[in-house]
Tab-separated table of C-alpha atoms in Angstrom:
chain	number	residue	atom	x	y	z
A	14	MET	CA	23.936	0.942	44.200
A	15	LEU	CA	25.568	-2.346	45.094
A	16	PRO	CA	29.194	-2.349	46.277
A	17	ILE	CA	31.394	-3.756	43.511
A	18	ASN	CA	34.967	-4.967	43.569
A	19	GLY	CA	37.172	-2.188	42.093
A	20	SER	CA	39.139	-4.484	39.816
A	21	LEU	CA	35.909	-5.966	38.428
A	22	VAL	CA	34.584	-2.507	37.633
A	23	LEU	CA	37.858	-1.675	35.865
A	24	GLY	CA	37.569	-4.961	33.974
A	25	VAL	CA	34.040	-4.276	32.838
A	26	ILE	CA	34.975	-0.763	31.701
A	27	SER	CA	38.052	-1.976	29.831
A	28	LEU	CA	36.177	-4.835	28.161
A	29	THR	CA	34.622	-2.440	25.683
A	30	TYR	CA	38.039	-1.675	24.237
A	31	ILE	CA	39.281	-5.258	23.712
A	32	ARG	CA	38.907	-7.386	20.555
A	33	PRO	CA	35.580	-9.271	20.224
A	34	ILE	CA	37.099	-12.739	20.829
A	35	ASP	CA	38.524	-11.526	24.157
A	36	LEU	CA	35.148	-10.047	25.008
A	37	CYS	CA	33.509	-13.426	24.699
A	38	VAL	CA	35.987	-15.041	27.072
A	39	LEU	CA	35.867	-12.276	29.658
A	40	CYS	CA	32.081	-12.018	29.395
A	41	VAL	CA	31.811	-15.536	30.861
A	42	PHE	CA	33.637	-14.301	33.963
A	43	VAL	CA	31.261	-11.380	34.347
A	44	VAL	CA	28.165	-13.599	33.921
A	45	ARG	CA	29.448	-15.967	36.583
A	46	SER	CA	30.220	-13.108	38.949
A	47	SER	CA	26.755	-11.548	38.948
A	48	ARG	CA	23.668	-11.448	36.781
A	49	SER	CA	23.244	-7.722	37.387
A	50	LEU	CA	26.873	-7.072	36.391
A	51	ALA	CA	26.312	-9.117	33.262
A	52	ARG	CA	23.410	-6.845	32.322
A	53	LEU	CA	25.593	-3.814	33.061
A	54	TYR	CA	28.337	-5.232	30.841
A	55	PHE	CA	26.094	-5.966	27.905
A	56	ARG	CA	24.444	-2.533	28.149
A	57	THR	CA	27.854	-0.825	28.220
A	58	HIS	CA	29.318	-2.957	25.437
A	59	PHE	CA	26.479	-2.621	22.959
A	60	THR	CA	26.084	1.091	23.676
A	61	HIS	CA	29.786	1.536	22.963
A	62	GLN	CA	29.591	-0.509	19.740
A	63	THR	CA	26.578	1.480	18.549
A	64	LEU	CA	28.345	4.778	19.119
A	65	ARG	CA	31.469	3.606	17.264
A	66	GLU	CA	29.654	2.439	14.119
A	67	PRO	CA	29.618	5.053	11.309
A	68	ILE	CA	26.221	6.325	10.202
A	69	ASN	CA	25.410	5.385	6.584
């Protein structure tokens, strides 16, 4: 696994709990930081959103 800045990891983890408009702004930072981190962010975010949605 690649070494990652601790604050960036905390940021990526906390992004899933922030309002969508803030997610868009902070996502740009993640994408600029690293393509692999961007993939990790999107995977974490969409997995979290899927788990939160009620089943109809």
